[in-house]
XYZ file of C-alpha atoms in Angstrom:
536
model
C -5.172 0.975 21.018
C -7.197 -1.148 18.923
C -5.440 -1.502 15.379
C -7.039 -0.214 12.033
C -8.530 -4.125 10.654
C -9.083 -2.404 6.960
C -9.477 -6.209 5.241
C -11.792 -7.593 7.886
C -13.938 -4.423 7.280
C -14.160 -5.065 3.587
C -15.303 -8.496 4.260
C -17.880 -7.381 6.180
C -18.902 -5.062 4.216
C -19.532 -7.019 0.967
C -20.446 -10.676 2.597
C -24.058 -9.897 2.286
C -23.680 -10.290 -1.614
C -25.894 -12.439 -3.324
C -24.324 -15.036 -6.021
C -27.521 -14.493 -8.006
C -26.161 -10.324 -8.333
C -23.668 -11.363 -10.565
C -23.656 -11.620 -14.509
C -21.589 -13.268 -17.128
C -19.001 -11.374 -18.949
C -16.127 -12.653 -21.347
C -13.122 -11.451 -21.290
C -10.963 -10.638 -24.643
C -7.824 -12.538 -24.138
C -9.418 -15.605 -23.715
C -8.442 -18.585 -21.677
C -11.391 -17.456 -19.328
C -15.233 -16.735 -18.993
C -15.501 -14.303 -16.408
C -18.374 -12.889 -14.483
C -18.804 -9.518 -13.066
C -21.281 -7.923 -10.861
C -24.079 -5.865 -12.798
C -23.086 -3.054 -10.280
C -20.158 -2.792 -13.426
C -23.299 -1.551 -15.525
C -23.567 1.541 -13.217
C -19.868 2.707 -14.816
C -21.452 4.183 -17.750
C -22.839 7.239 -16.140
C -20.739 8.370 -12.988
C -23.065 9.784 -10.149
C -22.585 13.444 -9.809
C -19.962 13.584 -6.351
C -22.218 16.036 -3.317
C -19.302 18.644 -2.927
C -17.923 21.330 -3.771
C -14.378 21.851 -4.998
C -13.170 25.648 -3.434
C -9.256 25.446 -3.021
C -7.604 24.981 -6.459
C -4.708 27.812 -5.454
C -1.847 26.882 -3.303
C -1.245 27.727 0.183
C 1.714 29.744 0.722
C 2.030 31.622 4.274
C -1.386 31.355 5.345
C -3.091 32.018 2.002
C -4.156 30.378 -0.906
C -2.790 31.978 -4.017
C -2.105 31.605 -7.599
C 0.547 30.380 -9.014
C 3.359 32.822 -10.074
C 3.209 31.514 -13.873
C -0.506 31.887 -13.669
C -0.214 28.698 -15.171
C -3.209 25.647 -14.021
C -3.375 21.676 -14.889
C -6.621 19.823 -15.101
C -7.432 17.288 -12.075
C -9.023 14.462 -13.684
C -12.444 11.922 -12.567
C -10.965 8.733 -13.406
C -14.306 7.521 -13.956
C -14.311 8.894 -17.037
C -11.257 10.726 -17.880
C -13.102 14.627 -17.578
C -12.095 17.745 -16.117
C -13.177 17.710 -12.298
C -11.026 21.497 -11.818
C -8.616 23.233 -12.899
C -5.343 23.071 -10.046
C -2.650 26.326 -9.301
C 0.602 24.359 -11.367
C 3.287 25.420 -8.891
C 7.080 25.097 -10.386
C 10.641 25.860 -9.114
C 9.118 29.895 -8.185
C 6.686 29.143 -5.996
C 8.563 26.037 -4.602
C 11.010 28.915 -3.394
C 8.275 30.930 -2.028
C 6.748 28.768 0.195
C 9.955 27.638 1.808
C 10.894 31.651 2.362
C 7.213 31.143 3.740
C 8.409 27.841 5.842
C 11.856 29.335 6.972
C 10.424 32.576 8.541
C 7.716 30.829 10.482
C 9.903 28.130 11.721
C 12.920 31.176 12.475
C 10.698 33.841 13.769
C 7.443 32.570 14.029
C 5.307 31.257 17.380
C 5.293 27.134 15.991
C 8.369 26.026 17.871
C 8.603 28.077 20.251
C 4.882 27.694 21.819
C 4.537 25.438 24.744
C 4.463 21.347 23.181
C 0.999 21.726 25.085
C 0.087 24.248 22.734
C 1.116 22.703 20.063
C -1.165 19.945 20.751
C -4.200 21.745 21.157
C -3.814 22.898 17.904
C -3.835 19.362 16.271
C -6.460 17.937 18.644
C -8.875 20.917 16.765
C -7.403 19.955 13.682
C -9.037 16.089 14.388
C -11.958 17.424 15.601
C -12.059 19.609 12.386
C -11.203 16.268 10.590
C -14.048 14.519 11.878
C -16.324 17.144 11.281
C -15.714 17.426 7.645
C -15.265 13.861 7.274
C -17.786 13.258 4.166
C -16.862 16.197 2.322
C -13.307 14.905 2.408
C -14.351 11.732 1.806
C -15.905 12.459 -1.536
C -12.970 14.637 -2.549
C -10.721 11.595 -2.267
C -13.156 9.353 -4.144
C -13.873 12.162 -6.918
C -10.119 13.033 -7.338
C -8.633 8.898 -7.357
C -11.351 7.090 -8.180
C -11.062 4.944 -4.527
C -14.584 3.635 -3.355
C -16.428 6.423 -1.407
C -17.239 3.782 1.567
C -13.231 2.813 1.545
C -12.731 6.503 1.863
C -15.890 7.624 4.098
C -15.690 4.361 6.514
C -11.989 3.571 6.652
C -9.202 6.204 5.609
C -10.858 9.393 6.555
C -11.564 8.163 10.078
C -7.337 6.957 10.699
C -6.114 10.631 9.152
C -8.118 11.904 12.359
C -6.449 9.226 14.460
C -3.303 9.564 13.302
C -3.378 13.268 14.262
C -4.723 12.639 17.957
C -1.731 10.034 17.985
C 0.893 13.123 17.231
C -0.879 15.337 18.768
C -0.702 13.236 22.228
C 3.161 12.814 21.496
C 3.482 16.421 20.937
C 4.555 17.094 24.847
C 6.416 14.080 25.616
C 9.269 14.891 23.547
C 12.557 15.297 25.331
C 16.055 14.651 25.626
C 17.994 12.516 28.685
C 20.553 13.511 31.494
C 23.833 11.067 30.582
C 26.060 10.032 32.978
C 29.707 11.124 32.282
C 33.360 9.741 32.806
C 34.430 13.455 34.121
C 32.961 16.644 36.361
C 30.251 17.568 33.230
C 26.545 17.966 33.418
C 25.931 16.050 30.115
C 22.424 16.517 28.676
C 20.669 15.536 25.509
C 18.215 17.737 23.346
C 15.868 16.863 20.640
C 15.159 19.627 18.617
C 13.034 20.361 15.756
C 15.109 19.881 12.606
C 13.612 22.811 10.519
C 12.114 23.320 7.209
C 10.979 19.716 6.544
C 9.579 18.948 2.211
C 7.254 16.372 1.288
C 6.306 14.432 -1.513
C 2.952 12.429 -0.866
C 1.799 9.888 -3.571
C -1.716 9.765 -5.286
C -3.042 6.316 -4.784
C -3.660 7.245 -0.432
C -3.521 11.554 -0.752
C -5.104 11.685 2.212
C -3.492 9.302 4.526
C -0.233 10.590 3.497
C -0.556 13.604 3.883
C -1.759 12.627 7.827
C 1.780 10.345 7.603
C 3.402 13.432 6.764
C 3.021 16.343 8.686
C 1.161 14.726 11.786
C 4.856 13.677 12.909
C 6.343 16.630 11.474
C 4.602 19.811 13.229
C 4.119 17.816 16.458
C 8.001 18.314 17.211
C 7.481 22.107 15.761
C 8.805 22.029 12.254
C 7.378 23.944 9.629
C 6.471 21.885 5.821
C 6.410 22.227 2.647
C 3.677 19.783 0.964
C 3.997 19.279 -2.710
C 1.054 16.923 -3.525
C 0.480 14.929 -6.264
C -0.553 16.030 -9.559
C -3.529 13.433 -10.651
C -5.015 13.857 -6.244
C -4.300 17.310 -5.405
C -7.875 18.280 -4.212
C -8.044 16.374 -0.434
C -4.800 18.071 0.674
C -6.217 21.615 0.225
C -9.205 20.922 1.702
C -7.122 19.234 5.014
C -4.816 22.047 4.865
C -7.714 24.770 4.839
C -8.928 22.960 8.274
C -5.788 22.756 9.774
C -5.283 26.476 9.724
C -8.781 27.276 10.656
C -7.615 25.291 14.144
C -5.319 28.082 14.998
C -1.769 26.745 12.410
C 0.173 29.850 12.093
C 0.848 30.839 9.231
C 3.441 29.382 6.721
C 3.679 26.576 8.813
C 1.965 24.515 6.520
C 2.363 25.521 2.479
C 0.834 23.363 0.119
C 1.883 23.062 -3.502
C 0.475 21.490 -5.877
C 2.853 20.364 -9.366
C 4.344 18.553 -11.367
C 7.747 15.923 -10.093
C 10.180 17.220 -12.810
C 9.211 20.907 -11.753
C 7.972 21.570 -8.009
C 9.225 17.982 -6.576
C 12.891 18.475 -8.195
C 13.137 22.282 -6.897
C 11.521 20.990 -2.959
C 14.064 17.619 -3.258
C 17.124 20.410 -4.388
C 16.505 23.323 -1.771
C 19.265 24.569 -0.478
C 17.008 25.844 2.847
C 15.137 22.454 2.671
C 16.366 20.430 6.216
C 14.455 17.440 5.658
C 12.798 15.535 2.641
C 10.053 12.967 2.994
C 9.058 11.244 -0.208
C 6.491 8.293 -0.675
C 6.380 7.149 -3.912
C 8.222 4.799 -6.739
C 11.736 4.112 -6.428
C 13.082 5.073 -9.709
C 11.615 8.707 -8.123
C 12.852 8.041 -4.422
C 16.443 7.180 -6.192
C 16.621 10.865 -8.274
C 15.365 12.801 -5.031
C 17.797 11.056 -3.008
C 20.104 12.248 -5.794
C 19.385 16.245 -5.866
C 19.171 15.896 -1.684
C 23.172 14.832 -1.894
C 24.038 17.398 -4.809
C 22.049 20.484 -2.958
C 22.910 20.744 0.927
C 22.765 16.687 2.311
C 19.523 16.979 3.561
C 17.829 14.435 5.399
C 15.741 12.101 3.268
C 13.024 9.335 4.363
C 11.610 7.270 1.533
C 8.699 4.821 1.149
C 8.658 3.687 -1.962
C 7.517 0.293 -4.104
C 7.078 -3.394 -2.937
C 6.242 -6.420 -4.527
C 5.722 -8.074 -1.676
C 5.280 -12.075 -1.197
C 2.003 -13.543 0.451
C 2.552 -16.920 1.570
C 0.206 -19.628 2.244
C 1.042 -22.423 3.947
C 0.434 -26.502 3.819
C -1.762 -26.174 6.900
C -3.319 -22.746 6.276
C -7.472 -22.232 6.527
C -7.376 -22.172 2.915
C -10.770 -20.119 2.695
C -9.513 -17.754 5.253
C -6.137 -17.450 3.105
C -8.147 -16.838 -0.281
C -10.313 -13.770 1.533
C -7.155 -12.300 3.073
C -5.026 -12.658 0.031
C -7.806 -11.334 -2.588
C -7.999 -8.526 -0.313
C -4.487 -8.540 0.127
C -3.741 -7.472 -3.585
C -6.898 -5.944 -5.018
C -7.220 -3.274 -2.211
C -7.685 0.576 -3.267
C -7.463 -1.251 -7.128
C -4.017 -2.946 -6.350
C -2.628 0.632 -6.164
C -0.617 -0.212 -2.476
C 3.111 -0.348 -2.186
C 2.671 -3.091 0.379
C -0.367 -5.776 -2.120
C 0.275 -8.846 -1.763
C 1.596 -9.322 -4.919
C 3.261 -12.101 -5.112
C 1.310 -14.933 -3.817
C 3.121 -17.723 -3.191
C 1.006 -21.338 -1.882
C 1.782 -24.893 -1.105
C 1.778 -27.145 -3.972
C -0.205 -29.366 -1.384
C -3.526 -26.696 -1.467
C -2.320 -24.853 -4.382
C -4.895 -26.883 -7.242
C -7.545 -25.750 -3.913
C -6.455 -21.771 -3.311
C -6.672 -21.278 -7.077
C -10.045 -22.148 -8.197
C -11.457 -20.371 -5.296
C -9.464 -17.205 -5.389
C -10.443 -17.327 -8.882
C -14.038 -17.641 -8.132
C -13.362 -14.936 -5.335
C -11.993 -12.537 -8.317
C -15.307 -13.097 -10.045
C -17.608 -11.955 -7.265
C -15.526 -8.758 -7.003
C -17.728 -5.949 -7.271
C -16.823 -3.205 -9.662
C -18.156 0.191 -10.780
C -18.276 3.903 -9.533
C -17.149 4.852 -6.530
C -20.078 6.435 -5.020
C -21.864 3.155 -5.422
C -22.910 1.625 -2.274
C -20.953 -1.928 -1.659
C -18.457 -1.188 -4.442
C -15.608 -2.787 -3.925
C -13.098 -1.639 -6.911
C -13.220 1.452 -8.752
C -11.412 2.644 -11.415
C -7.152 2.863 -11.498
C -5.933 6.790 -11.526
C -5.579 7.516 -14.616
C -5.210 6.173 -18.627
C -1.171 6.152 -17.997
C -1.430 3.582 -15.145
C -4.278 1.430 -16.968
C -2.216 1.621 -20.131
C 0.399 0.185 -17.767
C -1.176 -2.602 -15.754
C -2.516 -3.873 -19.977
C 0.854 -3.979 -20.434
C 1.834 -5.963 -17.673
C -1.247 -8.547 -18.084
C -0.197 -9.189 -21.812
C 3.256 -9.904 -20.548
C 1.527 -12.202 -18.246
C 0.141 -13.825 -21.256
C 3.090 -13.796 -23.708
C 5.445 -15.480 -21.264
C 2.928 -18.656 -20.615
C 1.396 -17.712 -17.372
C -2.588 -19.441 -17.134
C -4.919 -16.262 -16.995
C -7.912 -17.834 -14.767
C -10.090 -14.745 -14.982
C -9.925 -11.147 -15.833
C -7.727 -9.319 -17.922
C -9.989 -6.699 -19.851
C -10.866 -3.262 -19.097
C -14.323 -3.047 -18.168
C -17.209 -0.844 -19.188
C -16.456 1.431 -22.318
C -15.881 4.699 -20.495
C -13.242 5.533 -17.621
C -10.152 3.365 -16.350
C -12.047 0.582 -14.830
C -9.855 -2.936 -15.646
C -11.962 -6.404 -14.898
C -9.823 -8.397 -11.797
C -7.251 -10.529 -13.468
C -5.868 -13.640 -11.694
C -3.037 -15.478 -13.119
C -1.868 -19.095 -12.330
C 1.566 -21.441 -12.984
C 3.471 -18.181 -12.716
C 6.866 -18.934 -12.940
C 9.755 -16.302 -10.926
C 11.111 -15.294 -13.688
C 8.118 -13.846 -15.522
C 7.676 -9.857 -15.896
C 4.575 -10.223 -13.483
C 6.388 -11.428 -10.808
C 9.335 -9.111 -9.984
C 7.538 -6.167 -11.201
C 5.755 -3.940 -9.258
C 1.729 -3.944 -11.396
C 0.287 -1.790 -9.149
C -3.294 -3.010 -10.580
C -5.924 -5.331 -10.021
C -3.989 -8.224 -10.880
C -3.134 -11.341 -9.209
C -0.023 -13.677 -9.629
C 0.144 -17.021 -7.472
C 3.325 -19.355 -7.557
C 3.378 -22.406 -6.144
C 6.311 -23.731 -3.864
C 7.769 -26.969 -1.955
C 9.387 -26.215 1.536
C 10.037 -23.336 3.641
C 13.367 -23.235 2.693
C 12.204 -22.821 -1.167
C 9.560 -19.816 -0.192
C 12.209 -18.339 1.999
C 14.993 -18.183 -0.801
C 11.902 -17.286 -2.940
C 10.326 -14.657 -1.723
C 13.818 -12.730 -0.581
C 15.420 -12.804 -3.883
C 13.437 -9.418 -5.080
C 14.798 -6.143 -4.816
C 12.234 -4.597 -2.833
C 11.182 -5.587 0.733
C 8.509 -4.026 2.151
C 5.977 -5.734 3.635
C 4.653 -9.929 3.655
C 1.370 -12.209 4.346
C 2.447 -15.640 6.370
C -0.545 -17.796 6.494
C 0.515 -20.780 8.724
C -1.285 -22.371 12.406
C 1.967 -23.704 13.140
C 3.683 -21.014 15.539
C 7.223 -21.926 14.780
C 6.765 -21.827 11.315
C 5.052 -18.019 11.097
C 8.290 -17.600 13.507
C 10.514 -19.147 11.024
C 8.996 -17.139 8.601
C 9.350 -13.715 10.193
C 12.268 -13.672 11.163
C 13.646 -14.848 7.654
C 11.776 -12.403 5.216
C 13.832 -9.532 4.703
C 11.085 -7.023 4.658
C 9.740 -3.845 6.955
C 6.715 -6.121 8.148
C 5.072 -9.308 8.415
C 1.321 -9.967 9.089
C 0.459 -13.477 10.391
C -2.399 -14.909 9.779
C -3.993 -10.989 8.321
C -3.014 -8.451 6.057
C -2.692 -4.632 5.781
C -3.083 -4.145 9.166
C -2.833 0.087 9.925
C -2.200 1.495 13.221
C -0.607 4.670 14.223
C 1.597 3.558 16.476
C 2.919 0.630 14.044
C 6.266 1.696 11.610
C 5.709 1.324 8.689
C 8.928 1.087 5.895
C 10.935 -1.127 3.651
C 13.760 -2.918 3.416
C 16.111 -2.851 0.452
C 15.122 -0.483 -2.257
C 11.941 -0.260 -0.656
C 12.849 3.162 1.438
C 15.035 3.802 4.287
C 13.265 5.222 7.425
C 9.948 4.352 8.861
C 6.994 5.962 8.990
C 4.222 6.029 11.970
C 4.752 5.745 15.548
C 7.567 6.195 17.362
C 10.224 6.297 15.037
C 8.894 8.780 12.706
C 9.595 11.199 15.188
C 13.455 10.693 14.677
C 12.727 11.962 11.169
C 11.755 15.231 12.568
C 14.374 15.711 15.158
C 17.881 16.698 16.182
C 19.984 15.581 19.022
C 22.318 18.005 20.329
C 24.498 17.322 23.456
C 25.339 19.798 26.140
C 28.230 19.678 27.922
C 28.934 21.920 31.438
C 31.609 22.080 33.909
C 30.569 21.284 36.892
C 32.519 22.844 40.394
C 32.612 20.467 43.096
C 29.967 18.023 42.736
C 28.162 16.439 45.519
C 27.829 13.572 43.031
C 28.224 12.344 39.719
């Protein structure tokens, strides 16, 4: 099964761009003259997406319904800040309704009781529908989140389809064991669905995280209450409708759009929710863990923030490392939990790397996500935009060298120039905190002992990149780095079978692969006496 090479797909898409297609633009923060693609000029007049928004209500017990309060909230177009649509605003009462439906579907409904192969067939039909509606889903995803349409259509939605097929394949292969004992007993273990799973997904990869959550949960026979991010509710609602079209019984999947302090907190603290999965910030993850503990001690898995080191050794292929480091940081507008956001470069190749990284950033194509060949769209909203700009100002104030970028791009929407800092020190905020934006920080190191100590000196431990032509160096770093994933001479290689998760404050538990099934199963031991057994 081939891994999805996101970075290689994108490098092929944009290598045909000529240097003649770029024009100059100066940064207001000084120190650098920046050049950006003329495609950025198109951001002033957003392209109208070719899709209708038909699903704006809550999905409870197989029906789209209004919020109990009747309230709605706007979901905004990051290209302009304009309203796309008004979405039903779920709160604690709606969470109660959804959990009741999920509990009834689990306790009394057909889903956990049907043969696992029948569950598999529902998921396979769902995957077929995802494939059929690939372009509509990608359009909603790009419109709601600001990510390039080509990224959503060619990479992310196909990855969702692949993952659902992967877990459809697991549905009828979940089983327990027969265990030998020291006495005359027959001992077996049963792997049972855990019950009602609460799931909270983020705004940076709405549809991918939807699939990462529901895929293993449904394959194991659970029912689900899923809360979308308030910034990006559209694609999950559309996909949930397709899942019901594929034959999912009512109440097995319920989708609530709403805000964290109301809907999210109610789900995390609900006494009838048996397990909770959350992807988002570390601070919110801590709050969710507390709510879960104070309620019914529900099992919790968390996929949280990161400040991932990207290590370029002295023997690395510098040109390849520059391109991979660029992608590792700037992919998805830098809004990626595993972004390679601390770029450590050996002192012998540091100057060469900085110049080439700067040149690559200056060629990055920024503009309307619906325009062909765009690499970078707007940030998700004004709050995230302002947060990134504060970090950029902090980098300048703390003495890092602003090589390029550092300012907003255009007058409308939440676009930020691709930004590169050199001469970054470990004690600077831009080297310590998760920026979640298009800001590359480049640090210098002397030897492996030095870089291992500095790379591990972080509260986070989600991922890392290692670039070297020496297998011994690769092995040393892979084992020394305290992170959940190490990519060697590559980055952002994702596959349905590859587990993903973090060490330390980057979370607990794993998403994807066989490991995520464990999150949604209980293990029960059944012991029965044997009379006059022929063998033990």
